[in-house]
mmCIF file of C-alpha atoms in Angstrom:
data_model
loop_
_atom_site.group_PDB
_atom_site.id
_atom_site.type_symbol
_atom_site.label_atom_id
_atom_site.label_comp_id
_atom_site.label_asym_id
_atom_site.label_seq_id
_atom_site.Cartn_x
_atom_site.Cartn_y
_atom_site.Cartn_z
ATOM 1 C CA UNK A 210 171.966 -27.651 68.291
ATOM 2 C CA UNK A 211 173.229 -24.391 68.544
ATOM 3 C CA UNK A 212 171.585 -22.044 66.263
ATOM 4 C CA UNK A 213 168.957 -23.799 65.334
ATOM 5 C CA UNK A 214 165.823 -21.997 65.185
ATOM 6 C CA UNK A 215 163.149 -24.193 67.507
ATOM 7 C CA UNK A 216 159.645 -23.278 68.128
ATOM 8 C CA UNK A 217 157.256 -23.209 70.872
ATOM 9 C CA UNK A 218 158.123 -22.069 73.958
ATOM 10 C CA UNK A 219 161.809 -22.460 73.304
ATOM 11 C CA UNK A 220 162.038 -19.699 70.586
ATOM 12 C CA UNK A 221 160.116 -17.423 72.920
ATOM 13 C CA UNK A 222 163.475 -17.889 75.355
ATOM 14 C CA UNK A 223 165.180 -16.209 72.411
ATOM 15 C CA UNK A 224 164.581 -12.853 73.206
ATOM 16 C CA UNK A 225 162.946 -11.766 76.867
ATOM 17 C CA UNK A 226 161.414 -8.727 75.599
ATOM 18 C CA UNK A 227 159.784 -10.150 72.615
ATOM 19 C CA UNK A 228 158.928 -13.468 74.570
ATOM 20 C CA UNK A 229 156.576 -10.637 77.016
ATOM 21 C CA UNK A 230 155.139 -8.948 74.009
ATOM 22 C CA UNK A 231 154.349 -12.094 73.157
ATOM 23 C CA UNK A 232 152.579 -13.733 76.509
ATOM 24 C CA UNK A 233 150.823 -10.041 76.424
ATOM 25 C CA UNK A 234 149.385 -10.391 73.325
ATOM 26 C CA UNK A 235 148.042 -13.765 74.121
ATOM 27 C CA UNK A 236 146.256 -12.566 77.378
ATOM 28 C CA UNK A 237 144.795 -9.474 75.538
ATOM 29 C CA UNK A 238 143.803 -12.254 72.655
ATOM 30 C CA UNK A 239 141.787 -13.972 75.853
ATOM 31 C CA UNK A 240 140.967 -11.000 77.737
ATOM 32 C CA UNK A 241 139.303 -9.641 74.052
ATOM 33 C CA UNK A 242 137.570 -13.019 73.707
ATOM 34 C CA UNK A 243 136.072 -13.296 77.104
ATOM 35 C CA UNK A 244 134.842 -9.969 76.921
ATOM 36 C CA UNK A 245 133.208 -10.475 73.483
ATOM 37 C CA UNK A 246 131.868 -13.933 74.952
ATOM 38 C CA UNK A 247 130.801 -11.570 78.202
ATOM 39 C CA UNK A 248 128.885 -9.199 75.305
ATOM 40 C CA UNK A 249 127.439 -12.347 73.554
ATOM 41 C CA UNK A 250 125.763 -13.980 76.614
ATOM 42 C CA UNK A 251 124.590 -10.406 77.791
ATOM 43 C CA UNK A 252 122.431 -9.754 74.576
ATOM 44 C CA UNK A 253 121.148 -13.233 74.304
ATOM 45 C CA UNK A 254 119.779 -12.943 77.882
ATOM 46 C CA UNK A 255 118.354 -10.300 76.519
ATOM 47 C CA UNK A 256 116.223 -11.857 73.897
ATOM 48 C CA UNK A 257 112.506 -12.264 73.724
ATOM 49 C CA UNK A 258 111.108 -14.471 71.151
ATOM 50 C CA UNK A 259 107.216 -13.797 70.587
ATOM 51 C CA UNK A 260 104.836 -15.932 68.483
ATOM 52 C CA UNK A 261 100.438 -15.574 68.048
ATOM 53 C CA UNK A 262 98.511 -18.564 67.283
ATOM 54 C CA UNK A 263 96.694 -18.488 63.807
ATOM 55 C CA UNK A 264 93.118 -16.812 64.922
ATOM 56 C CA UNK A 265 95.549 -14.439 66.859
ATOM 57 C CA UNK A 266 93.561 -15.042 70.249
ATOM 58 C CA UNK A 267 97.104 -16.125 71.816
ATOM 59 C CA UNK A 268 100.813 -14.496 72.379
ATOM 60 C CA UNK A 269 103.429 -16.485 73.914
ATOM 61 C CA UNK A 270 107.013 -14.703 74.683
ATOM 62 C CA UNK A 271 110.085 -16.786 75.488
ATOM 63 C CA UNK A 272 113.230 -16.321 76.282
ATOM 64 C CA UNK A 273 116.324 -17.561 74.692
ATOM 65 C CA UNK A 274 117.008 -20.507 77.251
ATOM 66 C CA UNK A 275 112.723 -21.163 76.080
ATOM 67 C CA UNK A 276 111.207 -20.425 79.352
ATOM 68 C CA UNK A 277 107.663 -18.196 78.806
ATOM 69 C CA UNK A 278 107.970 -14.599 79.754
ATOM 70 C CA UNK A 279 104.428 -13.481 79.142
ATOM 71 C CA UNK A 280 101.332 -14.957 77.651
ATOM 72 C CA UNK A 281 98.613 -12.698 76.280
ATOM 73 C CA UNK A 282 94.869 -14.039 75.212
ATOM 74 C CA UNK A 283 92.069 -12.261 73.481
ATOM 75 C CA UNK A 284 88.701 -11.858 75.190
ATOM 76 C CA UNK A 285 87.729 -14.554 72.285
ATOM 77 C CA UNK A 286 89.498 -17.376 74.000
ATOM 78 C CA UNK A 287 86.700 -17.357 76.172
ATOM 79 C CA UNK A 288 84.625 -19.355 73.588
ATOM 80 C CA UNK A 289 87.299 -22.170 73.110
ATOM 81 C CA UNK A 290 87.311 -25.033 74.853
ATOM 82 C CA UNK A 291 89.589 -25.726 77.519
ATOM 83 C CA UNK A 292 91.367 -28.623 75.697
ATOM 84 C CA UNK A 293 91.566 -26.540 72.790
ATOM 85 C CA UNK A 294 93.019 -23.330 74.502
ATOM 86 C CA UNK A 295 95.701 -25.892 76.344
ATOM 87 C CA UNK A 296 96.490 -27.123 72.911
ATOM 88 C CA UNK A 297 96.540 -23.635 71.059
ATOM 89 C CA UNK A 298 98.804 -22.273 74.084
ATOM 90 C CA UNK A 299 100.989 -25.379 73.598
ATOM 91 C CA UNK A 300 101.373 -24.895 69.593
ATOM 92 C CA UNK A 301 102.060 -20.964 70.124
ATOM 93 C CA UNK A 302 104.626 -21.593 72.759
ATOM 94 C CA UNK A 303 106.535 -24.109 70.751
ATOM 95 C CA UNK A 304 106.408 -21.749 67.768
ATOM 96 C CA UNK A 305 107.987 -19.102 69.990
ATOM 97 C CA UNK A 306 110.584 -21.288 70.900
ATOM 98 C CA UNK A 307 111.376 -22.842 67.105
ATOM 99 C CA UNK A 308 113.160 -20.014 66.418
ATOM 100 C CA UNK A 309 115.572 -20.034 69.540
ATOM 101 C CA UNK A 310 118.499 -21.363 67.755
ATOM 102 C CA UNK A 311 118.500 -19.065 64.751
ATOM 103 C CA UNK A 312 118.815 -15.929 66.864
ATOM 104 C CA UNK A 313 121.425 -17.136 68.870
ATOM 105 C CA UNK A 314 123.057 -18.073 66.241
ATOM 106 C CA UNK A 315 122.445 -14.543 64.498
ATOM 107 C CA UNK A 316 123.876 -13.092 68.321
ATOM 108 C CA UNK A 317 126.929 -15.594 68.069
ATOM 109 C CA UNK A 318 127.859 -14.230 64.601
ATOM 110 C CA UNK A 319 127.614 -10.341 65.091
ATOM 111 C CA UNK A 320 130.093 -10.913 68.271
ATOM 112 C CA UNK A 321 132.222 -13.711 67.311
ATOM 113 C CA UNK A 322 132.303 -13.728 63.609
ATOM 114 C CA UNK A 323 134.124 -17.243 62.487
ATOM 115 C CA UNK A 324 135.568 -17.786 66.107
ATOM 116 C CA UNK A 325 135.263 -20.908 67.612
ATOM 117 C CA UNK A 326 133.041 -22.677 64.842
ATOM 118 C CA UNK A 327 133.222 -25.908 66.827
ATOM 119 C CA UNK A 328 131.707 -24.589 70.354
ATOM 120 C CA UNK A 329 129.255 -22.273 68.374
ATOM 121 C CA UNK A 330 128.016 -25.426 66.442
ATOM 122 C CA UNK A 331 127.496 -27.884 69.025
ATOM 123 C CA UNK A 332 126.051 -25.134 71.297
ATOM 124 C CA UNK A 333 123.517 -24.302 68.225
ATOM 125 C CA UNK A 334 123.221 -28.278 67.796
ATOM 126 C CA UNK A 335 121.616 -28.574 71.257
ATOM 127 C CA UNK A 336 119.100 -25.556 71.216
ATOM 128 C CA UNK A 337 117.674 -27.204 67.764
ATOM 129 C CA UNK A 338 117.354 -30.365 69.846
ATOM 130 C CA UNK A 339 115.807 -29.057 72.865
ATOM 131 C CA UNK A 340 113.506 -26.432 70.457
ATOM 132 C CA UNK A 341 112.980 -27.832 66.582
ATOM 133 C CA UNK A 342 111.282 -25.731 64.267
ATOM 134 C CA UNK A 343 108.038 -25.944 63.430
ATOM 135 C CA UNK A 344 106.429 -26.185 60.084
ATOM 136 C CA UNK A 345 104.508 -21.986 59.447
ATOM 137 C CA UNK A 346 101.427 -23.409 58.209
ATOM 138 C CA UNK A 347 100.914 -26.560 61.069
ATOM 139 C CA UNK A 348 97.555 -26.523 62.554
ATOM 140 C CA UNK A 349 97.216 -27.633 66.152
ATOM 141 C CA UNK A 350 95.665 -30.555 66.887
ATOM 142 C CA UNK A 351 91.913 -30.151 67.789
ATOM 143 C CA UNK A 352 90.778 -31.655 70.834
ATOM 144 C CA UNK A 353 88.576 -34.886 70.685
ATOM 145 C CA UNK A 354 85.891 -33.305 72.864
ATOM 146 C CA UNK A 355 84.424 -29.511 71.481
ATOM 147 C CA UNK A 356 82.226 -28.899 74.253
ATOM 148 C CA UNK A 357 82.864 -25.902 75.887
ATOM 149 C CA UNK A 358 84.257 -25.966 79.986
ATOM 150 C CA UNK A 359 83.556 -29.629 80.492
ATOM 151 C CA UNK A 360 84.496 -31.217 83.115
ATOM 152 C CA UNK A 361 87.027 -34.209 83.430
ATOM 153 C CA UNK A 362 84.855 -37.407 83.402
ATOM 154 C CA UNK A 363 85.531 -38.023 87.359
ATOM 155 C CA UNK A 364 84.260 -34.531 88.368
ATOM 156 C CA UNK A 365 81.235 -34.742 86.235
ATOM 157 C CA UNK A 366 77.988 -33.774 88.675
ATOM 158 C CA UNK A 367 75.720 -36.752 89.282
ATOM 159 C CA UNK A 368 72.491 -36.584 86.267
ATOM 160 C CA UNK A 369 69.421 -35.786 88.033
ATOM 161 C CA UNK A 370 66.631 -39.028 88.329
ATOM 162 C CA UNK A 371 64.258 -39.066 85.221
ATOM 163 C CA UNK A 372 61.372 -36.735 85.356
ATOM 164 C CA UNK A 373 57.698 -38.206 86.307
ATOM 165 C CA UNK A 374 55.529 -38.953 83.330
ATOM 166 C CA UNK A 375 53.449 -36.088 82.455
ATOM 167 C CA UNK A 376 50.304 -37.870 83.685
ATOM 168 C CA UNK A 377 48.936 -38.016 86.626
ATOM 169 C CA UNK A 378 48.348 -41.176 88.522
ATOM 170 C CA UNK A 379 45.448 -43.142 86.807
ATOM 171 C CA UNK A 380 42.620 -43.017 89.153
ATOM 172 C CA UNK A 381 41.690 -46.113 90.995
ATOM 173 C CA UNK A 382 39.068 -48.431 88.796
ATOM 174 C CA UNK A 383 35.060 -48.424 89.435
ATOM 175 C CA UNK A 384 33.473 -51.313 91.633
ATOM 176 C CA UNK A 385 32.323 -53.584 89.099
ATOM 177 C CA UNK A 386 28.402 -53.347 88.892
ATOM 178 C CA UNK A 387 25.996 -56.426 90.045
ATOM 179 C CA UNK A 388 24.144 -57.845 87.285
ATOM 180 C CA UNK A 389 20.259 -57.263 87.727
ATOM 181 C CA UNK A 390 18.397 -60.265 87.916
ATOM 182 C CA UNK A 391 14.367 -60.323 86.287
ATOM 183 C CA UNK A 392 12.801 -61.540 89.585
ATOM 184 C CA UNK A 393 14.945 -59.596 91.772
ATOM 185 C CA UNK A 394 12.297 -57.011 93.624
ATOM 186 C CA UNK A 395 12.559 -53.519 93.362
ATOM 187 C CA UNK A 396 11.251 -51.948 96.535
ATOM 188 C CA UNK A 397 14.742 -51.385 97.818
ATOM 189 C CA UNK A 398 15.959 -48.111 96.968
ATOM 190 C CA UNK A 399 19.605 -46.868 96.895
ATOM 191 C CA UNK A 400 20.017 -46.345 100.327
ATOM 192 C CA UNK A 401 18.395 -49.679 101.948
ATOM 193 C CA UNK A 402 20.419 -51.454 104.675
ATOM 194 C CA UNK A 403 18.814 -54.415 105.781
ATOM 195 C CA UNK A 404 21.662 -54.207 109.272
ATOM 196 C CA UNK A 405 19.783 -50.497 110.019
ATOM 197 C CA UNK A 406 16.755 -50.627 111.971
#
């Protein structure tokens, strides 16, 4: 109907120059977003995410999409065992990365305020998937076996034989002697062979 006021693009065909100021306010609304979006992804790039183990003999440092950037021991790690220096490594590293999602989050909010609560959420959903938090005061778990540098059970080196005793070899037994006989004569001395002449 004529004169009826109609929205959408319709009313824009109103008036030409108001319909432009219009588009060009909607492309600088996009162009301000992407750029802010641009600003966002920059910075979190640029984050670095460092946690120690307990004793302090590790430092892991991640980045924001959780891959390890550096890793830093002590000269004490030298005394652990190497199950227990996988599993301290392991426990620092996912430490590191439990705190992921709250910085981006933090990043997200100081360049997009409220904007866009639905992408920000679900992108925030899947880094607390992918990298949960972990409880401050969780001890890793120790290693069944505490010796220190053993070596996985088919690369053990073959045990040596058992030692000797610590005697030597018993020494062969005496000839038993002949009995001595009363009548037997005694003229024969020690070295009498009857075969000799």
């Amino acid at each position: 109907m004529p004169g009826e006021s109609r929205g959408g693009f319709a009313a824009i065909g109103a008036d030409p120059d108001e319909a432009e100021q219009r588009i060009q306010e909607w492309a600088q609304g996009f162009a301000d977003k992407a750029r802010r979006y641009q600003e966002m992804q920059a910075e979190t790039e640029q984050l670095r995410l460092t946690a120690a183990s307990p004793d302090g003999r590790i430092k892991v440092t991640v980045r924001a999409d959780g891959s390890v950037t550096d890793l830093e021991f002590t000269d004490k790690v030298r005394t652990m065992a190497p199950s227990e220096l996988a599993a301290q490594i392991l426990s620092t590293m996912h430490r590191a990365q439990s705190d992921i999602a709250s910085r981006v989050g933090e990043t997200m909010s100081a360049h997009l305020g409220d904007e866009d609560p639905q992408t920000r959420s679900m992108m925030l959903d899947n880094l607390r998937e992918r990298f949960p938090e972990q409880p401050e005061d969780q001890e890793p778990e120790q290693p069944e076996t505490s010796s220190k540098w053993q070596l996985p059970a088919d690369e053990e080196t073959p045990k040596p034989p058992p030692a000797p005793p610590a005697a030597g070899p018993t020494p062969p037994a005496a000839p038993p002697k002949r009995p001595r006989f009363e009548d037997e004569d005694d003229d024969f001395g020690p070295d009498f062979d009857p075969l000799r002449d």
